[in-house]
Coordinates of C-alpha atoms in Angstrom, one line a residue:
M18 CA -42.9 -3.6 71.7
K19 CA -40.0 -2.8 74.4
N20 CA -38.1 -1.0 71.9
T21 CA -41.2 1.2 71.3
K22 CA -41.8 2.0 74.9
L23 CA -38.2 2.8 75.2
L24 CA -38.3 5.0 72.3
S25 CA -41.3 7.4 73.6
Y26 CA -40.0 7.5 77.0
L27 CA -36.6 9.0 75.4
F28 CA -38.6 11.0 73.2
N29 CA -41.0 12.6 75.5
K30 CA -38.2 13.1 78.1
F31 CA -36.2 15.2 75.4
L32 CA -38.4 16.2 72.6
S33 CA -41.8 17.0 74.4
V34 CA -43.6 19.7 74.7
D35 CA -43.0 20.3 78.1
T36 CA -39.1 19.6 77.8
K37 CA -39.5 22.7 75.1
E38 CA -41.1 25.1 77.0
K39 CA -38.7 24.2 79.9
L40 CA -35.3 24.5 77.9
E41 CA -37.1 28.2 76.4
R42 CA -36.7 29.4 79.9
V43 CA -33.4 28.3 80.5
I44 CA -32.3 29.9 77.6
L45 CA -33.6 33.2 78.1
V46 CA -32.2 33.3 81.6
L47 CA -28.3 32.3 79.8
A48 CA -29.0 35.0 77.3
I49 CA -29.5 37.3 79.8
V50 CA -26.8 36.6 82.1
S51 CA -24.4 36.7 79.3
F52 CA -25.4 39.4 77.8
L53 CA -24.5 41.3 81.0
I54 CA -21.7 39.2 81.2
H55 CA -20.5 40.8 78.1
L56 CA -21.0 44.3 79.2
L57 CA -18.6 43.8 81.9
L58 CA -15.7 42.3 80.1
I59 CA -15.9 45.3 77.7
Y60 CA -15.9 47.8 80.1
F61 CA -12.7 46.1 81.8
V62 CA -11.5 46.2 78.6
N63 CA -11.9 49.6 78.4
I64 CA -10.8 50.6 81.5
G65 CA -7.6 48.6 81.0
V66 CA -8.0 45.4 83.6
L67 CA -8.3 43.3 80.9
T68 CA -6.4 43.0 77.3
V69 CA -7.1 41.9 74.5
S70 CA -5.8 42.3 70.6
A71 CA -7.1 45.4 68.9
E72 CA -8.0 43.5 66.3
I73 CA -10.6 41.4 68.5
T74 CA -14.1 43.6 67.8
L75 CA -15.9 41.4 70.3
F76 CA -14.9 43.6 73.3
K77 CA -14.7 46.9 71.5
N78 CA -18.2 48.3 71.7
P79 CA -21.5 47.5 73.5
I80 CA -23.5 46.8 70.8
A81 CA -20.8 44.0 70.0
A82 CA -22.4 41.9 73.3
I83 CA -25.4 41.3 71.7
Y84 CA -23.5 38.7 69.7
T85 CA -23.7 36.4 72.9
P86 CA -27.1 35.6 73.7
F87 CA -27.6 35.6 70.1
S88 CA -25.6 32.4 70.7
F89 CA -28.1 30.9 73.1
I90 CA -31.0 31.6 70.8
L91 CA -29.5 30.1 68.1
I92 CA -28.7 26.8 70.3
Y93 CA -32.3 27.0 71.1
E94 CA -33.6 26.9 66.8
V95 CA -31.3 23.8 66.8
Y96 CA -33.1 22.3 69.1
L97 CA -36.5 23.3 67.7
L98 CA -35.2 22.0 64.8
V99 CA -34.6 18.7 66.1
F100 CA -37.9 18.8 68.0
Y101 CA -39.8 19.8 64.3
M102 CA -38.0 16.9 62.4
P103 CA -40.5 13.9 63.2
K104 CA -43.2 16.2 62.5
S105 CA -42.4 17.5 59.3
V106 CA -39.8 17.5 56.8
T107 CA -40.4 20.9 55.2
T108 CA -40.7 22.5 58.5
Y109 CA -37.3 20.9 59.9
V110 CA -36.0 22.5 56.5
S111 CA -37.4 25.7 57.4
K112 CA -35.9 25.6 60.6
Q113 CA -32.8 25.0 58.6
Y114 CA -32.9 28.5 57.1
E115 CA -33.9 29.9 60.1
I116 CA -30.1 29.1 61.6
I117 CA -28.4 29.9 58.8
T118 CA -30.4 33.7 59.0
L119 CA -29.5 34.0 62.8
I120 CA -26.1 33.1 62.2
V121 CA -26.1 36.0 59.6
I122 CA -27.9 38.8 61.8
R123 CA -25.6 37.4 64.9
R124 CA -22.6 38.5 62.6
L125 CA -23.5 41.8 61.9
F126 CA -23.7 42.7 65.9
K127 CA -20.2 41.1 66.0
D128 CA -19.5 43.4 62.8
F129 CA -21.2 47.0 63.8
S130 CA -18.2 47.8 65.9
D131 CA -15.6 47.1 62.8
L132 CA -17.6 49.8 60.8
E133 CA -15.6 52.3 59.9
L134 CA -18.2 55.6 58.9
T135 CA -16.3 57.7 56.1
K136 CA -17.1 58.6 52.6
D137 CA -15.2 55.9 51.1
W138 CA -17.9 53.4 52.5
L139 CA -17.8 50.9 49.1
E140 CA -14.2 51.0 49.1
I141 CA -14.1 49.3 52.9
K142 CA -13.5 45.5 52.6
G143 CA -15.3 45.5 56.2
D144 CA -18.0 48.2 55.4
L145 CA -18.7 46.6 52.2
Q146 CA -19.4 43.1 53.4
F147 CA -21.5 44.6 55.9
T148 CA -23.8 46.0 53.5
Y149 CA -23.5 42.6 51.6
D150 CA -24.7 41.1 54.8
I151 CA -27.6 43.2 56.3
L152 CA -29.2 43.0 52.4
L153 CA -28.5 39.3 52.7
A154 CA -30.5 39.3 55.8
I155 CA -33.5 41.0 54.2
L156 CA -33.6 38.5 51.2
I157 CA -33.3 35.5 53.3
F158 CA -36.1 36.2 55.9
F159 CA -38.4 37.3 52.9
I160 CA -37.4 34.0 51.1
I161 CA -38.4 32.4 54.7
Y162 CA -41.6 34.1 54.8
L163 CA -42.6 32.4 51.7
F164 CA -41.1 29.3 51.8
K165 CA -43.1 28.5 55.4
K166 CA -46.4 30.1 53.3
N167 CA -46.2 27.6 50.4
I168 CA -45.9 24.7 53.0
Q169 CA -49.0 22.6 52.8
K170 CA -50.6 20.6 55.1
Q171 CA -51.9 17.2 54.0
S172 CA -55.4 14.9 55.4
L173 CA -54.6 10.9 55.1
S174 CA -56.6 11.2 52.0
D175 CA -54.2 13.4 49.8
K176 CA -51.0 10.9 50.8
D177 CA -50.3 7.6 48.9
K178 CA -53.5 5.5 48.8
N179 CA -51.2 2.3 49.6
L180 CA -50.1 4.1 53.1
T181 CA -51.0 1.8 55.9
K182 CA -51.6 3.0 59.6
L183 CA -48.8 0.3 60.4
N184 CA -46.3 2.3 57.5
I185 CA -47.5 5.9 59.2
E186 CA -46.4 4.5 62.6
Y187 CA -43.0 2.8 61.6
F188 CA -42.1 6.2 59.2
I189 CA -42.4 8.4 62.3
N190 CA -40.9 6.0 64.8
L191 CA -37.8 6.0 62.5
K192 CA -38.0 10.1 62.6
K193 CA -38.2 9.6 66.0
L194 CA -35.3 8.0 66.5
I195 CA -33.0 10.2 64.6
A196 CA -34.3 13.0 66.2
V197 CA -33.8 11.4 69.6
T198 CA -30.6 10.5 68.8
L199 CA -29.5 13.6 67.5
V200 CA -29.9 15.0 71.0
P201 CA -26.9 13.6 72.8
V202 CA -24.9 14.2 69.1
I203 CA -25.5 17.7 69.4
I204 CA -24.4 18.0 73.1
I205 CA -21.3 16.2 72.5
L206 CA -20.5 18.2 69.4
A207 CA -21.0 21.3 70.9
A208 CA -19.1 20.4 74.3
Y209 CA -16.1 19.5 71.8
S210 CA -16.6 22.3 69.6
L211 CA -16.6 24.8 72.6
F212 CA -13.0 23.1 74.4
G213 CA -11.6 23.4 70.9
W214 CA -12.2 26.7 70.7
L215 CA -11.1 27.6 74.6
S216 CA -8.2 25.7 74.2
G217 CA -6.7 27.5 71.0
I218 CA -6.6 30.6 73.2
N219 CA -3.7 32.0 74.6
W220 CA -5.0 33.0 78.0
N221 CA -1.3 33.7 79.3
D222 CA -0.9 37.0 77.3
D223 CA -3.8 39.0 75.7
L224 CA -6.1 37.4 74.0
N225 CA -5.4 36.3 70.9
L226 CA -7.3 37.1 67.1
G227 CA -6.8 33.7 65.7
S228 CA -9.4 31.9 68.3
F229 CA -11.6 34.5 67.4
V230 CA -11.3 34.9 63.3
K231 CA -13.7 32.1 63.0
I232 CA -16.2 32.1 65.4
N233 CA -19.2 32.3 63.8
N234 CA -18.2 28.8 62.3
I235 CA -17.9 27.2 66.0
F236 CA -20.4 24.1 66.2
F237 CA -22.7 25.1 63.4
E238 CA -19.8 23.7 60.3
E239 CA -20.1 20.4 62.2
F240 CA -23.3 20.4 63.1
F241 CA -24.3 21.3 59.3
T242 CA -22.2 18.4 58.1
V243 CA -24.3 16.0 60.3
L244 CA -27.9 17.3 59.2
I245 CA -26.7 16.4 55.4
I246 CA -26.1 12.8 56.8
V247 CA -29.1 13.1 58.7
D248 CA -31.3 14.4 55.5
V249 CA -29.5 11.4 53.2
L250 CA -31.0 9.1 56.3
L251 CA -34.6 10.9 55.8
L252 CA -34.6 10.4 52.0
L253 CA -33.9 6.6 52.5
I254 CA -36.7 6.1 55.1
S255 CA -38.9 8.3 53.1
F256 CA -39.5 5.1 50.8
F257 CA -41.2 3.3 52.9
Y258 CA -43.7 6.2 53.2
T259 CA -44.0 7.1 49.7
D260 CA -42.5 6.5 46.0
S261 CA -43.9 9.2 44.6
F262 CA -41.7 10.9 42.5
H263 CA -42.4 14.6 43.1
K264 CA -41.6 13.7 47.0
V265 CA -38.5 12.0 46.2
I266 CA -37.1 14.9 44.0
R267 CA -38.2 17.4 46.9
N268 CA -36.5 15.6 49.4
S269 CA -32.8 15.5 47.4
G270 CA -33.4 19.1 46.6
F271 CA -33.6 19.9 50.3
I272 CA -30.4 17.6 50.8
I273 CA -28.4 20.1 47.9
S274 CA -29.7 22.8 49.8
T275 CA -28.2 21.8 53.3
I276 CA -25.0 20.7 51.1
L277 CA -24.8 24.7 50.4
L278 CA -25.3 26.1 53.4
R279 CA -22.3 23.9 54.8
L280 CA -20.0 24.8 52.0
S281 CA -21.0 28.4 52.9
F282 CA -19.1 27.8 56.1
S283 CA -15.6 27.5 54.0
A284 CA -16.3 30.5 52.1
E285 CA -15.7 34.2 52.7
G286 CA -17.3 37.4 51.8
L287 CA -19.3 37.8 48.9
L288 CA -19.0 34.1 48.0
N289 CA -20.3 33.3 51.7
N290 CA -23.6 35.6 51.1
I291 CA -24.2 33.7 46.8
L292 CA -23.9 29.9 48.6
I293 CA -26.5 31.3 51.8
L294 CA -29.0 32.9 49.3
S295 CA -28.9 30.2 46.8
S296 CA -29.0 27.3 48.7
I297 CA -32.8 28.9 50.3
V298 CA -33.7 30.2 47.0
F299 CA -33.1 26.2 45.2
G300 CA -35.1 25.3 48.6
L301 CA -38.1 27.6 47.7
L302 CA -38.6 26.5 44.1
I303 CA -37.9 23.0 44.8
L304 CA -40.9 23.1 46.9
L305 CA -43.2 25.7 44.6
V306 CA -42.4 23.1 42.3
H307 CA -43.7 20.0 44.2
N308 CA -46.6 21.8 45.5
K309 CA -47.7 22.0 41.6
Y310 CA -47.0 18.5 41.1
E311 CA -49.6 18.0 44.3
T312 CA -52.1 19.4 42.5
I313 CA -52.1 17.0 39.4
K314 CA -54.8 14.3 39.7
P315 CA -54.1 11.0 39.7
S316 CA -55.6 10.5 35.7
E317 CA -53.1 13.2 34.8
E318 CA -50.2 11.6 36.1

């Protein structure tokens, strides 16, 4: 009983609607302030007050300044992923897809200042990758729409007939425990990733290129590794909820989808795009087949 009260207290403290709204306002303020600071840094670089490597594009063009507020929006999306996890597995997975979409969009803003507007567009590696990312963003945006459209809300009468009220409460509490545990894990991981990146910058001379090469992967590469572990835990505790074949396959499929997203951070160029697209398409197909199973009557199974 005491453990349940403590869990409820922590959950309401970190993952309540009120906390979500407060964090949303804080993130909005940080996004605006960070955008203005980034614009100021770009101005300082342009007038020669601040010197950076010529290959670092984040400080060349004012458009690249949008990259920074998008990073804070992504932080909020990570919080929403944890927020929705105890409520719905499918909504939790859709949040993973939204995060990877925002990462692609953020990458586009970063690469705008790298574009070389010439007739040899398809022969320039950076311009070609930009084209791939534009097409990828449109495709996955539409696929996420299809995924959300096919998320079905079930009434208790549609769920496993053997599921008791005690089992439901136990299952929800387990998911709440994982969500509450994720909050400090994400904070520590974010701080560690930021510190590791900052320590790799040479502040004595010009800002070096090395620390900016894989700036898109900072935090999220490790974050999706944590999500794979979380997905496996959700699969295991789902057996308290149901042993239905199609639900086990659905949850297993979502793990494969998360693994593909994680692998995309280790790939570059077109392979990165293919892994992201295949992950979300796979998740959609798994959901569609699962929904077909839901329409089968007990006598037909």
